[in-house]
């Protein structure tokens, strides 16, 4: 793990992964969307609203995956001061916020026709809304200080503390009775027919590859921002130095 | 043509399904564009800083 | 080296303490996090009269009576049953045998609902598969009945043309 803390090694791997992730994302979207929107069958109860499944579940999955990555790199930043850890967390946080927002929006647009309401305060929906605010809090905290290192530290602490919410989101539908239905993943399989599972997996893959590809682009931008800051700081200190 | 209308109608749920797909499209494409834009801007900025950099320290004065 | 070790232990202990605290709090507030009550809990007197609550269960087969917008049905959790009265529009998924959640209050042994929400389960399949499962006798779960396919959907989802 510590090997990847070296920015050069980290970016070498990230840049090597980028074309594959970007290409695969395009292929999976092109393959998945026609199946998700056209050829897959309507659900026996929910009719064509089941097509919301193919964007709602991937959005929610990415929201949790991104938060997990952000929490782990924040912990690595706090403990080992890995120079890439905070850069990665800063780069990925806006992505997590976007996907969490999309999961909430698609969920509301699904809830209204099926449940009969856009929103209820059950354990699943409430804990997921909290996830959205954790992302917003991270983004706000990271830029709240004059000194970016203090921002990194405060935001990292929030990210690690907020990771307690991840198991709550996942198990909320089992621990308490909720309006939201339980997980489709059961011991020994899925509670979903193959014809509906196929577009779901294609879209899950597409969303994941998209996230990895855009994350690499954001890493590059975030690293450049660090370099720019360092360059400016050395300029300032140079200009303040008395001429020899 | 009929097949197209059928897909567009979404079995009567068009007003829920299509806006949701639209929101996801806007989110994913928007995120990509914002990312590319900030990356390009920083690359330009960085190139400019490099060009203006004094060849040796101390030249700033 | 030792400082990193110390920070590692600090973060791990912090998370452990935090997780434990949150778990305790969630257990303590269990009753408030629960979204709805079952007919059995109502029968056990856990719900006071005129207290606004949500109840949930399956709509009992054959219990649905529709009189214009005046609707009455029974909600069951297989051990107890509760009569529900409701005036208004039902969600598309509302069917006999389907899970629902109703918000309202107990009035003289009848639950008077002001809002009815449909709950669905985690099973997704095309209609043909559902029919085949029922035919082969592999159908399980709360005796869900084959829903008549609604053309155009309920009033809440008028087709956009």
Coordinates of C-alpha atoms in Angstrom, one line a residue:
Chain A
X1 CA 0.0 0.0 0.0
X2 CA 2.8 2.4 0.9
X3 CA 4.3 1.8 -2.5
X4 CA 1.4 3.6 -4.1
X5 CA 1.9 6.7 -1.9
X6 CA 4.7 7.8 -4.2
X7 CA 3.0 10.3 -6.6
X8 CA 5.1 9.2 -9.6
X9 CA 4.2 5.5 -9.1
X10 CA 0.6 6.4 -8.4
X11 CA 0.1 8.5 -11.5
X12 CA 2.0 6.0 -13.7
X13 CA -0.5 3.3 -12.7
X14 CA -3.5 5.7 -12.9
X15 CA -2.4 6.9 -16.4
X16 CA -2.0 3.4 -17.6
X17 CA -5.5 2.5 -16.4
X18 CA -7.1 5.6 -17.9
X19 CA -7.5 4.5 -21.6
X20 CA -8.9 1.1 -20.6
X21 CA -11.4 2.6 -18.2
X22 CA -12.5 5.3 -20.6
X23 CA -12.8 2.8 -23.5
X24 CA -14.6 0.2 -21.5
X25 CA -17.0 2.9 -20.1
X26 CA -18.0 3.9 -23.7
X27 CA -18.4 0.3 -24.8
X28 CA -20.5 -0.7 -21.7
X29 CA -22.8 2.4 -22.1
X30 CA -23.3 1.6 -25.8
X31 CA -24.1 -2.0 -25.0
X32 CA -26.1 -1.4 -21.8
X33 CA -28.3 1.6 -22.7
X34 CA -30.3 -0.1 -25.5
X35 CA -30.9 -3.1 -23.4
X36 CA -31.8 -1.0 -20.3
X37 CA -34.2 1.3 -22.3
X38 CA -35.6 -0.9 -25.0
X39 CA -35.0 -4.6 -25.2
X40 CA -35.2 -5.7 -21.5
X41 CA -38.7 -6.7 -20.3
X42 CA -40.9 -4.6 -18.0
X43 CA -41.2 -5.9 -14.5
X44 CA -44.2 -8.1 -13.6
X45 CA -45.3 -5.5 -11.0
X46 CA -43.5 -2.3 -11.7
X47 CA -43.8 -2.2 -15.4
X48 CA -41.4 0.0 -17.3
X49 CA -40.4 1.9 -14.1
X50 CA -38.0 -1.0 -13.6
X51 CA -35.8 0.8 -16.1
X52 CA -35.0 3.3 -13.3
X53 CA -33.4 0.4 -11.6
X54 CA -30.5 0.5 -14.2
X55 CA -29.5 4.0 -13.3
X56 CA -30.6 4.2 -9.7
X57 CA -28.7 1.2 -8.4
X58 CA -25.4 2.1 -10.2
X59 CA -25.6 5.7 -8.9
X60 CA -26.1 4.5 -5.4
X61 CA -23.3 1.9 -5.8
X62 CA -20.9 4.5 -7.0
X63 CA -21.9 6.8 -4.1
X64 CA -20.9 4.2 -1.6
X65 CA -17.8 3.0 -3.4
X66 CA -16.5 6.6 -3.8
X67 CA -17.2 7.3 -0.1
X68 CA -15.3 4.1 0.9
X69 CA -12.3 5.2 -1.2
X70 CA -12.5 8.7 0.2
X71 CA -12.6 7.4 3.8
X72 CA -9.7 5.0 3.3
X73 CA -7.5 7.6 1.6
X74 CA -8.4 10.1 4.3
X75 CA -7.4 7.6 7.0
X76 CA -4.1 7.0 5.1
X77 CA -3.6 10.8 5.0
X78 CA -4.2 11.2 8.7
X79 CA -2.0 8.2 9.7
X80 CA 0.8 8.1 7.2
X81 CA 0.6 11.5 5.7
X82 CA 0.6 9.9 2.2
X83 CA 1.1 12.8 -0.2
X84 CA -1.3 11.3 -2.8
X85 CA -4.1 10.4 -0.3
X86 CA -5.5 13.8 0.2
X87 CA -5.1 14.7 -3.5
X88 CA -7.2 11.6 -4.4
X89 CA -9.9 12.3 -1.8
X90 CA -10.2 15.9 -2.9
X91 CA -10.4 14.8 -6.6
X92 CA -13.1 12.2 -6.0
X93 CA -15.4 14.0 -3.5
X94 CA -17.3 16.1 -6.1
X95 CA -17.9 12.8 -8.0
X96 CA -19.4 11.2 -5.0
X97 CA -21.6 14.1 -4.3
X98 CA -22.8 14.1 -8.0
X99 CA -23.7 10.3 -7.9
X100 CA -25.4 10.6 -4.5
X101 CA -27.5 13.5 -5.8
X102 CA -28.4 11.3 -8.9
X103 CA -29.3 8.3 -6.7
X104 CA -31.6 10.6 -4.7
X105 CA -33.2 12.2 -7.8
X106 CA -33.7 8.9 -9.6
X107 CA -35.0 7.3 -6.4
X108 CA -37.6 10.1 -6.0
X109 CA -38.7 9.8 -9.6
X110 CA -39.2 6.0 -9.0
X111 CA -40.8 6.4 -5.6
X112 CA -43.6 8.7 -6.7
X113 CA -45.2 6.4 -9.3
X114 CA -44.5 3.1 -7.4
X115 CA -44.7 3.9 -3.7
X116 CA -47.0 6.9 -4.1
X117 CA -44.5 9.4 -2.6
X118 CA -41.3 11.2 -3.6
X119 CA -39.8 11.0 -0.2
X120 CA -40.3 9.4 3.2
X121 CA -38.0 9.7 6.3
X122 CA -37.3 6.0 6.6
X123 CA -33.9 4.7 7.7
X124 CA -32.6 4.0 4.2
X125 CA -33.6 7.3 2.6
X126 CA -32.5 9.4 5.7
X127 CA -29.1 7.7 5.9
X128 CA -28.6 8.2 2.2
X129 CA -29.4 11.9 2.5
X130 CA -26.9 12.1 5.3
X131 CA -24.3 10.7 2.9
X132 CA -25.0 13.5 0.5
X133 CA -24.5 16.1 3.3
X134 CA -21.2 14.3 4.3
X135 CA -19.9 14.8 0.7
X136 CA -21.0 18.5 0.7
X137 CA -19.4 18.9 4.2
X138 CA -16.1 17.4 2.9
X139 CA -16.0 19.7 -0.1
X140 CA -16.8 22.7 2.0
X141 CA -14.3 21.9 4.8
X142 CA -11.4 21.1 2.4
X143 CA -11.6 24.6 1.0
X144 CA -12.6 26.4 4.2
X145 CA -9.1 27.3 5.4
X146 CA -6.4 29.7 4.2
X147 CA -3.9 26.9 4.7
X148 CA -4.9 24.0 2.4
X149 CA -3.2 21.5 4.8
X150 CA -5.5 22.4 7.5
X151 CA -8.4 22.0 5.1
X152 CA -7.1 18.5 4.2
X153 CA -6.9 17.5 7.8
X154 CA -10.3 18.8 8.9
X155 CA -12.0 17.2 5.8
X156 CA -10.1 13.9 6.3
X157 CA -11.4 13.7 9.9
X158 CA -15.0 14.3 8.7
X159 CA -14.6 11.6 6.0
X160 CA -13.3 9.0 8.5
X161 CA -16.0 9.8 11.1
X162 CA -18.7 9.8 8.4
X163 CA -17.7 6.3 7.3
X164 CA -19.8 5.0 10.2
X165 CA -22.7 5.8 8.0
X166 CA -21.8 3.3 5.3
X167 CA -22.8 0.1 7.2
X168 CA -25.9 2.0 8.4
X169 CA -27.0 2.7 4.8
X170 CA -26.3 -0.9 3.8
X171 CA -28.0 -2.6 6.7
X172 CA -30.8 0.0 7.3
X173 CA -33.2 -2.1 5.2
X174 CA -32.6 -5.2 7.4
X175 CA -32.2 -3.7 10.8
X176 CA -35.4 -1.6 10.7
X177 CA -38.6 -1.9 8.7
X178 CA -38.5 0.7 6.0
X179 CA -40.5 1.7 2.9
X180 CA -37.4 0.9 0.8
X181 CA -37.2 -2.7 -0.2
X182 CA -34.3 -5.0 1.0
X183 CA -31.1 -5.7 -1.0
X184 CA -31.3 -7.8 -4.1
X185 CA -28.2 -9.7 -3.1
X186 CA -29.0 -12.8 -1.1
X187 CA -27.0 -15.7 0.2
X188 CA -26.3 -17.7 -2.9
X189 CA -27.6 -15.3 -5.5
X190 CA -29.8 -12.4 -6.6
X191 CA -33.6 -12.0 -6.3
X192 CA -33.6 -10.6 -9.8
X193 CA -34.4 -12.5 -13.1
X194 CA -31.5 -12.8 -15.6
X195 CA -33.2 -10.6 -18.2
X196 CA -33.2 -7.7 -15.7
X197 CA -29.9 -8.6 -14.1
X198 CA -28.0 -8.3 -17.4
X199 CA -28.6 -4.6 -18.1
X200 CA -28.1 -3.9 -14.4
X201 CA -24.6 -5.4 -14.5
X202 CA -23.7 -3.7 -17.8
X203 CA -24.7 -0.3 -16.3
X204 CA -22.9 -1.0 -13.0
X205 CA -19.8 -1.7 -15.1
X206 CA -20.3 1.4 -17.2
X207 CA -20.8 3.6 -14.2
X208 CA -17.7 2.1 -12.5
X209 CA -15.4 2.5 -15.5
X210 CA -16.7 6.1 -16.0
X211 CA -15.9 6.9 -12.4
X212 CA -12.4 5.5 -12.6
X213 CA -11.7 7.4 -15.9
X214 CA -13.0 10.7 -14.7
X215 CA -11.2 10.2 -11.4
X216 CA -7.9 10.0 -13.2
X217 CA -8.6 13.2 -15.0
X218 CA -9.5 14.9 -11.8
X219 CA -6.3 13.5 -10.2
X220 CA -4.2 15.2 -12.9
X221 CA -6.0 18.5 -12.4
X222 CA -5.7 18.2 -8.6
X223 CA -1.9 17.5 -8.8
X224 CA -1.4 20.4 -11.1
X225 CA -3.2 22.6 -8.6
X226 CA -0.8 21.5 -5.9
X227 CA 2.2 22.1 -8.2
X228 CA 0.9 25.6 -9.1
X229 CA 0.5 26.4 -5.4
X230 CA 4.0 25.3 -4.7
X231 CA 5.4 27.2 -7.6
X232 CA 3.6 30.4 -6.5
X233 CA 4.7 29.9 -2.9
X234 CA 8.3 29.6 -3.9
X235 CA 8.0 32.7 -6.1
X236 CA 6.6 34.7 -3.2
X237 CA 9.4 33.6 -0.9
X238 CA 11.9 34.3 -3.6
X239 CA 10.7 37.8 -4.2
X240 CA 10.7 38.4 -0.4
X241 CA 14.3 37.3 -0.2
X242 CA 16.8 40.1 0.0
X243 CA 18.8 40.3 -3.2
X244 CA 22.3 39.0 -2.6
Chain B
X1 CA -42.5 4.2 -36.0
X2 CA -44.8 2.3 -33.6
X3 CA -41.8 0.7 -31.9
X4 CA -40.3 4.2 -31.3
X5 CA -43.5 5.5 -29.8
X6 CA -43.7 2.5 -27.6
X7 CA -40.3 3.0 -26.2
X8 CA -41.0 6.8 -25.7
X9 CA -44.2 6.1 -23.8
X10 CA -42.5 3.7 -21.3
X11 CA -45.8 2.0 -20.7
X12 CA -47.3 5.2 -19.3
X13 CA -44.3 6.0 -17.1
X14 CA -42.5 8.3 -19.5
X15 CA -42.8 11.2 -17.2
X16 CA -40.7 9.4 -14.6
X17 CA -38.3 7.3 -16.6
X18 CA -37.1 9.9 -19.1
X19 CA -36.4 12.8 -16.7
X20 CA -34.4 10.4 -14.5
X21 CA -32.3 9.3 -17.5
X22 CA -32.0 12.9 -18.5
X23 CA -30.8 13.9 -15.0
X24 CA -28.1 11.1 -15.1
X25 CA -27.0 12.2 -18.6
X26 CA -26.7 15.8 -17.5
X27 CA -24.8 14.7 -14.3
X28 CA -22.3 12.4 -16.0
X29 CA -21.7 14.6 -19.1
X30 CA -21.6 17.8 -16.9
X31 CA -19.1 16.3 -14.5
X32 CA -16.9 15.2 -17.4
X33 CA -17.0 18.6 -19.0
X34 CA -16.2 20.5 -15.8
X35 CA -13.3 18.1 -15.1
X36 CA -11.9 18.6 -18.6
X37 CA -12.3 22.3 -18.4
X38 CA -10.5 22.7 -15.1
X39 CA -7.7 20.3 -16.2
X40 CA -7.1 22.3 -19.4
X41 CA -7.2 25.6 -17.5
X42 CA -4.6 24.4 -15.0
X43 CA -2.4 22.9 -17.7
X44 CA -2.4 26.4 -19.4
X45 CA -1.7 28.1 -16.1
X46 CA 1.1 25.7 -15.3
X47 CA 2.7 26.2 -18.7
X48 CA 2.6 29.9 -18.2
X49 CA 4.2 29.7 -14.8
X50 CA 6.9 27.6 -16.2
X51 CA 7.6 30.1 -19.0
X52 CA 7.7 33.1 -16.7
X53 CA 9.9 31.3 -14.2
X54 CA 13.2 33.0 -13.8
X55 CA 16.0 30.7 -15.0
X56 CA 17.9 31.0 -11.8
X57 CA 16.7 31.9 -8.3
X58 CA 17.3 35.5 -7.3
X59 CA 16.3 37.0 -10.7
X60 CA 12.9 38.0 -9.4
X61 CA 14.3 41.3 -8.0
Chain C
X1 CA 7.7 5.5 12.8
X2 CA 6.2 5.5 16.3
X3 CA 4.2 8.6 15.6
X4 CA 2.6 6.9 12.6
X5 CA 1.9 3.8 14.8
X6 CA 0.3 6.1 17.4
X7 CA -1.8 7.8 14.8
X8 CA -2.9 4.5 13.4
X9 CA -4.0 3.3 16.9
X10 CA -5.7 6.6 17.5
X11 CA -7.7 6.5 14.3
X12 CA -8.7 2.8 14.9
X13 CA -9.7 3.4 18.5
X14 CA -11.6 6.5 17.5
X15 CA -13.6 4.6 14.9
X16 CA -14.2 1.8 17.3
X17 CA -15.5 4.1 20.0
X18 CA -17.5 6.1 17.5
X19 CA -19.0 2.9 16.0
X20 CA -19.9 1.6 19.4
X21 CA -21.5 4.9 20.4
X22 CA -23.6 5.1 17.3
X23 CA -24.6 1.5 17.7
X24 CA -25.7 2.1 21.2
X25 CA -27.6 5.2 20.2
X26 CA -29.3 3.4 17.3
X27 CA -30.4 0.6 19.6
X28 CA -31.7 3.0 22.1
X29 CA -33.8 4.9 19.5
X30 CA -34.8 1.7 17.8
X31 CA -38.5 2.6 18.3
X32 CA -38.2 5.9 16.6
X33 CA -36.2 4.6 13.6
X34 CA -38.8 2.0 12.8
X35 CA -40.9 3.3 10.0
X36 CA -44.1 1.5 10.6
X37 CA -45.9 -0.8 13.1
X38 CA -47.4 -4.2 12.3
X39 CA -51.0 -5.2 13.0
X40 CA -49.7 -7.4 15.8
X41 CA -48.0 -4.4 17.5
X42 CA -51.3 -2.5 17.2
X43 CA -53.2 -5.5 18.7
X44 CA -50.7 -5.6 21.6
X45 CA -51.7 -2.1 22.4
X46 CA -48.5 -0.4 21.4
X47 CA -50.4 2.3 19.6
X48 CA -52.6 4.7 21.5
X49 CA -55.9 5.8 20.1
X50 CA -55.6 9.1 18.1
X51 CA -51.9 8.8 18.0
X52 CA -50.6 9.4 14.4
X53 CA -48.6 6.3 13.3
X54 CA -47.8 4.3 10.2
X55 CA -48.9 0.7 10.0
X56 CA -47.6 -1.8 7.5
X57 CA -48.5 -5.2 6.2
X58 CA -50.0 -7.1 3.3
X59 CA -53.4 -6.2 1.9
X60 CA -55.6 -9.2 2.7
X61 CA -56.9 -11.0 -0.4
X62 CA -60.6 -10.3 -1.0
X63 CA -60.7 -7.6 1.6
X64 CA -60.6 -4.6 -0.8
X65 CA -63.9 -2.7 -1.1
X66 CA -64.0 0.4 -3.3
X67 CA -66.8 2.8 -3.3
X68 CA -65.7 5.7 -5.5
X69 CA -62.9 7.3 -3.5
X70 CA -63.9 5.6 -0.3
X71 CA -61.8 2.6 0.1
X72 CA -61.6 0.0 2.9
X73 CA -59.3 -3.0 3.1
X74 CA -57.6 -5.2 5.7
X75 CA -53.9 -5.2 6.4
X76 CA -52.4 -8.4 7.8
X77 CA -49.0 -9.6 9.0
X78 CA -50.3 -13.3 8.9
X79 CA -51.0 -13.4 12.6
X80 CA -53.1 -10.3 13.1
X81 CA -55.4 -8.3 10.9
X82 CA -56.4 -4.6 11.0
X83 CA -59.2 -2.9 9.2
X84 CA -58.2 0.2 7.3
X85 CA -60.4 3.1 5.9
X86 CA -59.1 5.5 3.4
X87 CA -60.4 8.2 1.1
X88 CA -58.2 9.2 -1.8
X89 CA -56.0 7.9 -4.6
X90 CA -54.1 4.7 -4.3
X91 CA -50.6 4.2 -5.7
X92 CA -50.1 2.1 -8.9
X93 CA -48.6 -0.8 -7.0
X94 CA -51.6 -1.1 -4.6
X95 CA -53.1 -4.6 -5.0
X96 CA -54.5 -7.3 -2.9
X97 CA -51.6 -9.3 -1.6
X98 CA -49.2 -6.4 -1.9
X99 CA -47.3 -4.8 1.0
X100 CA -48.5 -1.4 1.9
X101 CA -47.8 1.3 4.5
X102 CA -50.7 3.5 5.7
X103 CA -50.4 6.7 7.9
X104 CA -53.2 7.7 10.1
X105 CA -54.7 6.9 13.5
X106 CA -56.8 4.3 15.3
X107 CA -60.5 5.3 15.7
X108 CA -62.7 2.7 17.4
X109 CA -60.9 -0.4 16.3
X110 CA -60.5 0.8 12.7
X111 CA -57.3 2.5 11.3
X112 CA -58.3 5.7 9.5
X113 CA -55.6 6.4 7.0
X114 CA -54.8 9.8 5.5
X115 CA -52.1 8.4 3.2
X116 CA -51.4 5.0 1.7
X117 CA -48.0 4.0 0.2
X118 CA -47.2 0.8 -1.6
X119 CA -44.2 -1.2 -0.6
X120 CA -42.5 -3.5 -3.1
X121 CA -40.2 -6.3 -2.5
X122 CA -36.7 -7.1 -3.9
X123 CA -37.9 -9.5 -6.6
X124 CA -37.7 -8.3 -10.1
X125 CA -38.7 -10.4 -13.1
X126 CA -40.7 -10.2 -16.3
X127 CA -44.3 -11.2 -16.3
X128 CA -43.7 -14.4 -18.1
X129 CA -41.2 -15.6 -15.5
X130 CA -43.7 -14.7 -12.7
X131 CA -46.4 -16.6 -14.4
X132 CA -44.2 -19.6 -15.0
X133 CA -43.1 -19.6 -11.4
X134 CA -46.7 -19.6 -10.2
X135 CA -47.6 -22.4 -12.6
X136 CA -44.8 -24.6 -11.4
X137 CA -45.7 -23.9 -7.8
X138 CA -42.4 -22.3 -6.9
X139 CA -44.1 -19.1 -6.0
X140 CA -43.5 -17.9 -2.5
X141 CA -43.7 -14.8 -0.4
X142 CA -47.0 -13.5 1.0
X143 CA -49.2 -15.0 -1.6
X144 CA -48.7 -12.3 -4.1
X145 CA -51.3 -12.5 -6.8
X146 CA -50.8 -12.1 -10.5
X147 CA -51.6 -8.4 -11.0
X148 CA -53.9 -7.5 -13.9
X149 CA -51.7 -5.4 -16.3
X150 CA -53.0 -1.9 -16.0
X151 CA -53.1 -0.1 -19.3
X152 CA -52.1 3.5 -18.9
X153 CA -51.5 3.2 -15.2
X154 CA -53.3 4.9 -12.3
X155 CA -54.2 8.6 -12.3
X156 CA -50.8 9.5 -10.8
X157 CA -49.0 8.3 -13.9
X158 CA -50.9 9.5 -16.9
X159 CA -49.0 8.8 -20.1
X160 CA -47.2 11.8 -21.4
X161 CA -48.1 12.2 -25.0

